[in-house]
Structure formats: C-alpha cells, structure tokens
Tab-separated table of C-alpha atoms and ligand atoms in Angstrom:
chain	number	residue	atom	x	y	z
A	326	UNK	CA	14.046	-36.199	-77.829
A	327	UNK	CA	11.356	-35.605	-75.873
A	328	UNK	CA	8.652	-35.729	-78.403
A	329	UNK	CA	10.409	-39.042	-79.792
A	330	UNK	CA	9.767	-40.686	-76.329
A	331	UNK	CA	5.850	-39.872	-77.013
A	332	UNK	CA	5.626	-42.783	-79.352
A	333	UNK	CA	2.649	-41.696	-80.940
A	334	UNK	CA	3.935	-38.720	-82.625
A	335	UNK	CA	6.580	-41.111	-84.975
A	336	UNK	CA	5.102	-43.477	-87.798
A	337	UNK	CA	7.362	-45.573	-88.578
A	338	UNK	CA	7.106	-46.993	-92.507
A	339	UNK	CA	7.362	-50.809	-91.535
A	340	UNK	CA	8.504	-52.998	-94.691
A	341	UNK	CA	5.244	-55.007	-94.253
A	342	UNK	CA	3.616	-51.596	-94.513
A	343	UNK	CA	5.328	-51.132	-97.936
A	344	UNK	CA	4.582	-54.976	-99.406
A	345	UNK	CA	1.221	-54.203	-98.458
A	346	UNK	CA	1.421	-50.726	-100.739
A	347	UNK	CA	3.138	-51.797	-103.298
A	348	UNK	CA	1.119	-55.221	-103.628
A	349	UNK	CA	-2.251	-53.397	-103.346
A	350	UNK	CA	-0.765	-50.816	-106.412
A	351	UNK	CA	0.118	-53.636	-108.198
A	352	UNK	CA	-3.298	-55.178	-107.722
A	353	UNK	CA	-5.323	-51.807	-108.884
A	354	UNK	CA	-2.986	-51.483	-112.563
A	355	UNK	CA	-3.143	-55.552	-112.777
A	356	UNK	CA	-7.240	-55.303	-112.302
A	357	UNK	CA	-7.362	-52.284	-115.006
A	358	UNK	CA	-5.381	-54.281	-117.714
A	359	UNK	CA	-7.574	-57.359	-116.762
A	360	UNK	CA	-10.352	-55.458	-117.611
A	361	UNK	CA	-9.101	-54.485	-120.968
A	362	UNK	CA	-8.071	-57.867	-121.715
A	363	UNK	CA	-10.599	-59.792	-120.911
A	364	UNK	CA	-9.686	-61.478	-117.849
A	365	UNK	CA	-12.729	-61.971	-116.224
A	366	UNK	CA	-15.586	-64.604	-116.599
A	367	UNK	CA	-18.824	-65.406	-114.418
A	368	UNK	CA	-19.864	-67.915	-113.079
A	369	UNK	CA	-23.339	-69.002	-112.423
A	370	UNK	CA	-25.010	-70.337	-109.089
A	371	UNK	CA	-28.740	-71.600	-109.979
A	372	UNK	CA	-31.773	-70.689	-107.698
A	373	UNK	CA	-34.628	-73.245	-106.555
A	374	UNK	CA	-38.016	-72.815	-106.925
A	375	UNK	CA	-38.389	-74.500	-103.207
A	376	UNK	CA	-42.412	-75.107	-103.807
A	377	UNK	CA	-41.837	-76.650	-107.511
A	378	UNK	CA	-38.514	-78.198	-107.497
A	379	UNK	CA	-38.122	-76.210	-110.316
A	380	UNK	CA	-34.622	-74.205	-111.287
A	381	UNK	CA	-36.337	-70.437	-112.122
A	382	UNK	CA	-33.085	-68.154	-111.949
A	383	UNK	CA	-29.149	-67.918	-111.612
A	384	UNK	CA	-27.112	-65.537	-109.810
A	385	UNK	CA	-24.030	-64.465	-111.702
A	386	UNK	CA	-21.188	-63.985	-109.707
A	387	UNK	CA	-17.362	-62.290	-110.668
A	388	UNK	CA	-14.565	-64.447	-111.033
A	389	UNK	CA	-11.519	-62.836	-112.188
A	390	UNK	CA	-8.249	-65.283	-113.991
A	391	UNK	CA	-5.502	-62.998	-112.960
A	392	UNK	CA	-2.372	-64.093	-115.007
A	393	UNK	CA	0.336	-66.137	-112.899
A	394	UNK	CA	-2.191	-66.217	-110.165
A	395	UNK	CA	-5.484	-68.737	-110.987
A	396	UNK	CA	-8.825	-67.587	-110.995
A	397	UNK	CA	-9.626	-64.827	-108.222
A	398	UNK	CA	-12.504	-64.845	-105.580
A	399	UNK	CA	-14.556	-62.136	-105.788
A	400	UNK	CA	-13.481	-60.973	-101.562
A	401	UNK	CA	-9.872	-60.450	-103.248
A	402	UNK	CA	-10.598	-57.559	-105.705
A	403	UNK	CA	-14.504	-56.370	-105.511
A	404	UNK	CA	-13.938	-53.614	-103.194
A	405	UNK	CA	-10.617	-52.450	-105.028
A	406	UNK	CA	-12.649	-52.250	-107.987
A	407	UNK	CA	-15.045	-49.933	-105.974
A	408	UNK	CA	-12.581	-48.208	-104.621
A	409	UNK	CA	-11.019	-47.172	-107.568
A	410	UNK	CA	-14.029	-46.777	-109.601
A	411	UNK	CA	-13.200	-49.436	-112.536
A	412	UNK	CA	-16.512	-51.301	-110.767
A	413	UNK	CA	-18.457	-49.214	-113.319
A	414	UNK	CA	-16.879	-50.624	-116.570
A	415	UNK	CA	-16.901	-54.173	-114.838
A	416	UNK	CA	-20.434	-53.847	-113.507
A	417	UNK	CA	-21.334	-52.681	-117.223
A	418	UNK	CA	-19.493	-55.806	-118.352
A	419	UNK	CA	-21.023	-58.432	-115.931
A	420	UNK	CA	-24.659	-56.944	-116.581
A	421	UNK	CA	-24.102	-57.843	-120.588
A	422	UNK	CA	-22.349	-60.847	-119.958
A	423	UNK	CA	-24.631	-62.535	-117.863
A	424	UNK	CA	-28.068	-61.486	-119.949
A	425	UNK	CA	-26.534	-62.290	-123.404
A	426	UNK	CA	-25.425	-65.999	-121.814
A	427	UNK	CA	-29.248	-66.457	-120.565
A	428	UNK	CA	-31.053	-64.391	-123.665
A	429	UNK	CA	-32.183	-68.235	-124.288
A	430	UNK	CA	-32.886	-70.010	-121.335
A	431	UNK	CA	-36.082	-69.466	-119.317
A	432	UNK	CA	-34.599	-68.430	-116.503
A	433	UNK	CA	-34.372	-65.015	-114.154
A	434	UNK	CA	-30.811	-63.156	-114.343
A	435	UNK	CA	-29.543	-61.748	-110.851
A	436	UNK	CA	-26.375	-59.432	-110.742
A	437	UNK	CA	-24.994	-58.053	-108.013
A	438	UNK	CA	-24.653	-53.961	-108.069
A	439	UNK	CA	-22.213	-52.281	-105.587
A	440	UNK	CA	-23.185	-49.126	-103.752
A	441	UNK	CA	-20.905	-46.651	-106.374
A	442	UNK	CA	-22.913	-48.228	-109.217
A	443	UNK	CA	-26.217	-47.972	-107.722
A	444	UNK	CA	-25.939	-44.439	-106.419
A	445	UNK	CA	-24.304	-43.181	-109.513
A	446	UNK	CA	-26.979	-40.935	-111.634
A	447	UNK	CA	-29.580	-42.333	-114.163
A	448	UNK	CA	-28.778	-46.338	-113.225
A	449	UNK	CA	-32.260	-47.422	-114.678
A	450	UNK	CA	-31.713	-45.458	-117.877
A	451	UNK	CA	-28.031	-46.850	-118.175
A	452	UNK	CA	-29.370	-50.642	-117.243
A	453	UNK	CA	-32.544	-50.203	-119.843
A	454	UNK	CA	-29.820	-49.140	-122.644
A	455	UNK	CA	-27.491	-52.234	-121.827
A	456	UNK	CA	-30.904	-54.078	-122.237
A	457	UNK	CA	-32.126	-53.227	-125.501
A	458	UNK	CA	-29.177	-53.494	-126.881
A	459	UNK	CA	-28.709	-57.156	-126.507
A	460	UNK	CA	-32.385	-57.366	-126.224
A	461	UNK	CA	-32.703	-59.110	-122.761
A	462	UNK	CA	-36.728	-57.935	-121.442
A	463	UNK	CA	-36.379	-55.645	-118.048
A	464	UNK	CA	-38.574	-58.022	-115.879
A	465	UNK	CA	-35.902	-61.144	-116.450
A	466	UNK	CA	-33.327	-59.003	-114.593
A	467	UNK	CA	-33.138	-58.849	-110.831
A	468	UNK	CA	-30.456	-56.538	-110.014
A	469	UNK	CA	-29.181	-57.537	-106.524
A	470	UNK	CA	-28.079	-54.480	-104.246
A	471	UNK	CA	-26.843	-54.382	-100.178
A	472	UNK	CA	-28.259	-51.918	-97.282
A	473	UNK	CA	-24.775	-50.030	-97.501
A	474	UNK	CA	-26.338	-48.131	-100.548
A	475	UNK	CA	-29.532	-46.672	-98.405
A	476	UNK	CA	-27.080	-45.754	-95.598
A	477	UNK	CA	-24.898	-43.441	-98.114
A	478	UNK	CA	-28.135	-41.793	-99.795
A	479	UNK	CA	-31.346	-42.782	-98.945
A	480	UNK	CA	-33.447	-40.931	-100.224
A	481	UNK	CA	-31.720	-40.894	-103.714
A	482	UNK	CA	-31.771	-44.888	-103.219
A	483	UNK	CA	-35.577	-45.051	-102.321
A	484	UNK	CA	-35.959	-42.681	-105.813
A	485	UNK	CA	-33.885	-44.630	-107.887
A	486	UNK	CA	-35.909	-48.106	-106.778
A	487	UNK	CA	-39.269	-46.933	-107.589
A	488	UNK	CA	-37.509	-45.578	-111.033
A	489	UNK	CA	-36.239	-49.338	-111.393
A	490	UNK	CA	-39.709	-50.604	-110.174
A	491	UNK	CA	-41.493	-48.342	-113.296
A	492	UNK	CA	-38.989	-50.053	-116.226
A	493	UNK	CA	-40.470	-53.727	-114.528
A	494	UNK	CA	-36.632	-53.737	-112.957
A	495	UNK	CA	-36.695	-56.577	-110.026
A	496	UNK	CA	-34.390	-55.504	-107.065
A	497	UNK	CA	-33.238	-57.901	-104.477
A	498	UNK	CA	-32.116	-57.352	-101.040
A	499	UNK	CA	-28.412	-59.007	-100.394
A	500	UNK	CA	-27.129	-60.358	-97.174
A	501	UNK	CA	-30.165	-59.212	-94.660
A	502	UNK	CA	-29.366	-59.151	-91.574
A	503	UNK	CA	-26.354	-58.457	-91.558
A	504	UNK	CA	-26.114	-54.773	-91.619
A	505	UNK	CA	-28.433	-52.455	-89.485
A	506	UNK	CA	-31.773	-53.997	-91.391
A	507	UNK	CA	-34.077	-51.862	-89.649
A	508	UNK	CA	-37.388	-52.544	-90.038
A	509	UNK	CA	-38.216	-48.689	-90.603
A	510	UNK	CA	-36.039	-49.077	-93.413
A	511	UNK	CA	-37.702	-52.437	-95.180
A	512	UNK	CA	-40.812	-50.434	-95.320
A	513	UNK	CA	-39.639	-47.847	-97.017
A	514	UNK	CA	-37.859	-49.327	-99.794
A	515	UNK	CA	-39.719	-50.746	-102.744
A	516	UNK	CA	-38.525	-54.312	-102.771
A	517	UNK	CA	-39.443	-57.343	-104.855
A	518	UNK	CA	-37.015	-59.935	-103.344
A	519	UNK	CA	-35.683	-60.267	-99.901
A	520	UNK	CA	-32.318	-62.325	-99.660
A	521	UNK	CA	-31.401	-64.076	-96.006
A	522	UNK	CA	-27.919	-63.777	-95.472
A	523	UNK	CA	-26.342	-67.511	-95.784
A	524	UNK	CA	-24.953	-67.062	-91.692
A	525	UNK	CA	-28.525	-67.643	-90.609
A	526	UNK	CA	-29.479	-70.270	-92.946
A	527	UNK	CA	-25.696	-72.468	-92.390
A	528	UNK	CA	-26.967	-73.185	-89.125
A	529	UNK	CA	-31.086	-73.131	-89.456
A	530	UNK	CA	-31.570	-76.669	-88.093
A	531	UNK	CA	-28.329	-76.483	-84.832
A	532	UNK	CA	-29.471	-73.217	-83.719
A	533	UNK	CA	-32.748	-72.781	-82.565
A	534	UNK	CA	-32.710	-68.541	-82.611
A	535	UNK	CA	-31.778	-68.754	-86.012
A	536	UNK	CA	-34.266	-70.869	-86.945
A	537	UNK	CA	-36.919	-68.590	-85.203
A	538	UNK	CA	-35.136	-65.302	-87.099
A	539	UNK	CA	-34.905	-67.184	-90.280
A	540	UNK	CA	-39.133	-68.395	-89.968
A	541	UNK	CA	-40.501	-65.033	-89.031
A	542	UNK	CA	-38.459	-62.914	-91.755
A	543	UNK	CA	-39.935	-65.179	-94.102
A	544	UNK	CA	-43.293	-64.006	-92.774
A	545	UNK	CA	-42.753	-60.508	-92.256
A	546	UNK	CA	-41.830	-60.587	-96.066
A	547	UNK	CA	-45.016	-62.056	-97.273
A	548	UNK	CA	-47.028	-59.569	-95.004
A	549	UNK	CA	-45.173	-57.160	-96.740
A	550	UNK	CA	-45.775	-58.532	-100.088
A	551	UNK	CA	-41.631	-59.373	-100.454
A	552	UNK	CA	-40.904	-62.618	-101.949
A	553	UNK	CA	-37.783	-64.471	-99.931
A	554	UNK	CA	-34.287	-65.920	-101.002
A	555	UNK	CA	-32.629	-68.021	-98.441
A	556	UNK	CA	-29.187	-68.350	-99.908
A	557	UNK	CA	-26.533	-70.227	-98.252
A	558	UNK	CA	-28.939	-73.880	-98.227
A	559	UNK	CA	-25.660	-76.412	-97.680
A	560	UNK	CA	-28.096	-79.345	-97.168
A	561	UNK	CA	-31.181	-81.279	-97.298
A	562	UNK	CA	-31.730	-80.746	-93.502
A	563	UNK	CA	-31.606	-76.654	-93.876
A	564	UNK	CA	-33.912	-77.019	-97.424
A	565	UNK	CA	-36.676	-79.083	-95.784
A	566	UNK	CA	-37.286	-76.567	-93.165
A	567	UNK	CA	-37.043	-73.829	-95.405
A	568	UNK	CA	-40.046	-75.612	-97.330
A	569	UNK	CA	-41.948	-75.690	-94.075
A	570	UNK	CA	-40.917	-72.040	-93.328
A	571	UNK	CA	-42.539	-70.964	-96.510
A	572	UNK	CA	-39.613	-69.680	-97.940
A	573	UNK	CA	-39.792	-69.132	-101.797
A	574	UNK	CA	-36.517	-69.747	-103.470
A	575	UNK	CA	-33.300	-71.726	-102.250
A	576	UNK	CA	-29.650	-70.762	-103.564
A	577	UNK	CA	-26.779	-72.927	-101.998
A	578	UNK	CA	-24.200	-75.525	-102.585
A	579	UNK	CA	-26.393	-78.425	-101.292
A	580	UNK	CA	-28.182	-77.479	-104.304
A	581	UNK	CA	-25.761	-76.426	-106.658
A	582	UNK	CA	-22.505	-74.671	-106.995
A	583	UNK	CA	-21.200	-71.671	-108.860
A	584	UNK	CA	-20.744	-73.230	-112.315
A	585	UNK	CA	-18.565	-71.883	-115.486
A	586	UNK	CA	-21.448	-71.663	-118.359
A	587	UNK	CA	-20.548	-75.298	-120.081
A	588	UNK	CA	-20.363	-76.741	-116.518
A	589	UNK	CA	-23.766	-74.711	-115.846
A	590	UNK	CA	-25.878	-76.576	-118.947
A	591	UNK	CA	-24.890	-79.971	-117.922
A	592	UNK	CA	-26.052	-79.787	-114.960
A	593	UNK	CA	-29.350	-78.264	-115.989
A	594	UNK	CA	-29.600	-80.826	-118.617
A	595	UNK	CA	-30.596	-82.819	-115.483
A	596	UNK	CA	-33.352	-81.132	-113.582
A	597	UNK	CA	-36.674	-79.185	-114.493
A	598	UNK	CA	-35.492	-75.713	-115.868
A	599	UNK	CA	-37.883	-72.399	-115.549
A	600	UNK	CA	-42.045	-71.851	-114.595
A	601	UNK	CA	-44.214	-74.819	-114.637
A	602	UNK	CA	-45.362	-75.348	-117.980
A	603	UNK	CA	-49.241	-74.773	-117.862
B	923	LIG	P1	-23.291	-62.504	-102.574
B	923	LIG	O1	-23.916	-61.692	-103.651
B	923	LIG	O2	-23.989	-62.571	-101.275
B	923	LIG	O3	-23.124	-63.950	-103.228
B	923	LIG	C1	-23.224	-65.141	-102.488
B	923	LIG	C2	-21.875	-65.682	-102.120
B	923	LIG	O4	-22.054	-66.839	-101.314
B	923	LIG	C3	-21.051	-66.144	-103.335
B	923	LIG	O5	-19.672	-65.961	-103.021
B	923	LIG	C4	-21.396	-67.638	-103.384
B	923	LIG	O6	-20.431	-68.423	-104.060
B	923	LIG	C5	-21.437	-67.965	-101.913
B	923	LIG	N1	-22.285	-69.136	-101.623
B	923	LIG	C6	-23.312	-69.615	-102.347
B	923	LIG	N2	-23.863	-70.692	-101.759
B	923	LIG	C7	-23.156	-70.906	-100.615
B	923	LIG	C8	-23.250	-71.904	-99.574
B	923	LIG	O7	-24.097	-72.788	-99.569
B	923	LIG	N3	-22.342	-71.774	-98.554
B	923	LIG	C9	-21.407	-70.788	-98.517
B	923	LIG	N4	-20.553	-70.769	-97.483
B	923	LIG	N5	-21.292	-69.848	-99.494
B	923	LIG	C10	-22.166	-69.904	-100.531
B	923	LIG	P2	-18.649	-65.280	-104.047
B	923	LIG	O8	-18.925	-65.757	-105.428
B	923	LIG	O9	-17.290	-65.453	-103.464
B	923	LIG	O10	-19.060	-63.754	-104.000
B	923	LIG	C11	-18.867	-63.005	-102.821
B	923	LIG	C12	-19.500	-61.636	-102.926
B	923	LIG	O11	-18.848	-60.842	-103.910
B	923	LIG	C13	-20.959	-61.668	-103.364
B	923	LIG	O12	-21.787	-61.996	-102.287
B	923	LIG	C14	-21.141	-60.245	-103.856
B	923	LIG	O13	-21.362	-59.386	-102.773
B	923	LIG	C15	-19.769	-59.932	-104.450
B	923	LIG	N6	-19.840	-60.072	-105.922
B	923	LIG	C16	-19.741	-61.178	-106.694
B	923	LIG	N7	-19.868	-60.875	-108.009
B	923	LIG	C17	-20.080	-59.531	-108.070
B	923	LIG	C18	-20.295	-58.601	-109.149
B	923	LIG	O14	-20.380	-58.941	-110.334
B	923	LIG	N8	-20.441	-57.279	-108.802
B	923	LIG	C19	-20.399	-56.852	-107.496
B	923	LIG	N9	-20.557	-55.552	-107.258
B	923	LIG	N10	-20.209	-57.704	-106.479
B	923	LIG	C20	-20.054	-59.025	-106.752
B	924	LIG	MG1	-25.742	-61.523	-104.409
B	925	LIG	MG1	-25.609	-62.596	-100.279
B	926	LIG	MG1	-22.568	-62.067	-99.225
C-alpha cells in the first residue's frame, strides 16, 4: 500500500490512452494499404519569380484521400509515415509523380525529403535512377530538405549534398529559422536555395523585427551566394516588400494555392509560365 500511495510508481491505462493506440494502429495499416492502392495525389503550389513576375517552379506537396475520411493534410500522417518507415516507398512515389506531371512544362520541380530519406545510403544514386527512368534532367529537381537531417548526421548530410551538388541536384533549405539555424552551420552546407519559414514572412509588414530578420537573411544569402524563397507571401503588402528586400522567389496563397494538376493548368493558362524568353 505504501508504494501505491507514491503515485508515480502506478500507470494507469486510461481509455483515452487506448483510443489514442488503437486509432494511431489503425492509422499506420490504413496508410500502408493507401499506399498500395493508390490513395494519394499531390498537389501543386506554384513559385514566383518576384523580379519577373514570372511562375519558374512548383512545390509538390502530399495529400493523402483516406477512404471514409476526405483528403488528409500532410501534419496528419507525414511523421507516421517516417516513423514507420513507409516514407521511403511514398517519397519514391511523390519524386516520380511530381517529375512525370511537369516532364512538359518549363518549370523547376521541388519535393520535400524527410530526414529518414535523406540520411538513408546512396540518395543521389537512388534519385538519379528515378530520373532517368522517366527522363526528368537532374538540374529541374530541387529536392527540399529541413535542418533536423544535419542535427542527426552531419557530416554524412554535408557528404551527401556535395554528392547531390556533383549530379546538378538543387537542394533547398525548408522552414529557416525555425530550428537552431546556426550560422556555423549555413556555411558549411552546400546550399543552392534558402527557404524563410512562412512565420516570419505572415507578419513582414506588422512586425518590425521580422521585417529586419526577414531583410538581412535575404542578404546574408546573396553574400553567401544562396538564392532565397520566402514562402508563406499571404498578400500584396508582404510581396512588395519582399521585392524591395531583394528576395528572389515568392511561394504563398496571396499568390496561389496548392492546386490538384487540372486545377494547376488553368490557372497557369493565365500568367507568364517559366524563364524569360530571350
Ligand atoms: P513545407 O514543405 O514547409 O510546405 C509549405 C506548407 O505551407 C504547405 O503545407 C503549404 O500548403 C503551406 N502554405 C503555403 N503557402 C502558405 C501561406 O501563404 N500561408 C500559410 N499559412 N501556409 C502556406 P502542407 O501542404 O500542409 O504541408 C505541410 C508540411 O508537410 C510541408 O511543409 C512538408 O514539411 C510536409 N510535406 C508535404 N508533402 C511532403 C512530402 O511529399 N514528403 C515529405 N517528407 N514531407 C511533405
Ligand atoms: Mg517544402
Ligand atoms: Mg516550409
Ligand atoms: Mg513547414
């Protein structure tokens, strides 16, 4: 009795506790069948040239149409996927999906690759083999990765950058700022794209510190010979002072939303699509 009075030393299974087991389980088998049948689809957010006007890349982004449940945000089943490992086959998936849709557009093709993917052996071998296959050319890809992969390995991270530099691989920089973003660090890593996480851009023009983070990461970057992403750009107020910032490419709703791939081509049927013709 004694011990039982301790509190500490007694878990008690609550039934919440089990909902939350059994609905996570029933999340991991539901994702793997998904996966077999086809359940998921991208969806495509465009990025602005912010000097030309001009659309020059999408981002595609994970969208999953869970049966009996309407289509899934990407926050309700990315890190199960990592967590259970099925990221690789779905990472492998969204890589070919997302070149063969843009094979015939001029446009740049970012994808998101999460930490397990990225630090698993041979990634720019693996990525160049998806490539030829469909026949999608290695400096059309931006492959967009997070600062959690050069805390787990950094070295192997720095390695496997310059081997995606060599195969003309592009590598973007997700959500900066966020994490611990030393400066050490940015130096280190062999970047061609910086991305400014959209907290700092949603509120560029209220708050004046932001503003003054947001401006001199945009220069550090082009000291450093790293081109910037501002992503989160809601509205015209945010994009004009990006513009006098200097900042190289906008990616927002004020611009455009994620878009299905039919929804996607109308709305590019409307505005000037890849590099200024000469
Ligand atoms: P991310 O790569 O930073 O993608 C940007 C997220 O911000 C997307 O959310 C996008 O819809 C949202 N966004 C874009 N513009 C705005 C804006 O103006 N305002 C606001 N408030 N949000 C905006 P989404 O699609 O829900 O994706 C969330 C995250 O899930 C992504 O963040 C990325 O980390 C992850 N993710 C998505 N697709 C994949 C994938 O294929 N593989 C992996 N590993 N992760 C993915
Ligand atoms: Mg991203
Ligand atoms: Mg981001
Ligand atoms: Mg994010």
């Amino acid at each position: 009795r004694a011990r039982e009075s301790s509190g500490s030393s007694y878990h008690f299974f609550t039934a919440d506790m089990h909902d939350r087991v059994v609905d996570r389980l029933t999340t991991e088998v539901a994702l793997f069948r998904g996966l077999e049948r086809g359940e998921f689809e991208l969806h495509y957010q465009p990025k602005l040239d912010l000097r030309t006007g001009r659309v020059t890349g999408v981002e595609a982004l994970l969208r999953w149409n869970r049966p009996g449940m309407g289509l899934q945000m990407p926050d309700k089943f990315i890190d199960i996927l990592e967590q259970t490992g099925l990221i690789m086959e779905a990472g492998e998936w969204v890589l070919r999906e997302a070149c063969a849709a843009m094979r015939h557009l001029p446009l740049s093709v970012a994808v998101n690759v999460s930490p397990r993917q990225f630090l698993h052996p041979h990634l720019g071998a693996r990525v160049m083999r998806t490539l030829e296959e469909i026949n999608f050319p290695a400096d059309r890809l931006e492959l967009e990765i997070t600062e959690q992969i050069v805390v787990e390995d950094e070295e192997g991270a720095i390695e496997t950058l310059h081997d995606l530099a060599r195969r003309g691989i592009r590598v973007a920089l997700d959500d900066y700022g966020t994490g611990f973003s030393s400066l050490q660090r940015l130096k280190r890593l062999p970047l061609h794209t910086l991305k400014i996480d959209k907290y700092f851009v949603m509120s560029l023009v209220t708050d004046k510190a932001d503003a003054a983070i947001v401006h001199s990461t945009i220069d550090l970057c082009h000291q450093l010979g790293i081109q910037v992403v501002a992503e989160g750009v809601e509205d015209d107020g945010a994009m004009r002072m990006l513009q006098t910032f200097g900042c190289d490419v906008g990616q927002g709703y004020g611009i455009c939303r994620p878009l299905a791939l039919p929804a996607l081509d109308a709305w590019m049927a409307a505005v000037p699509v890849g590099p200024k013709p000469a």
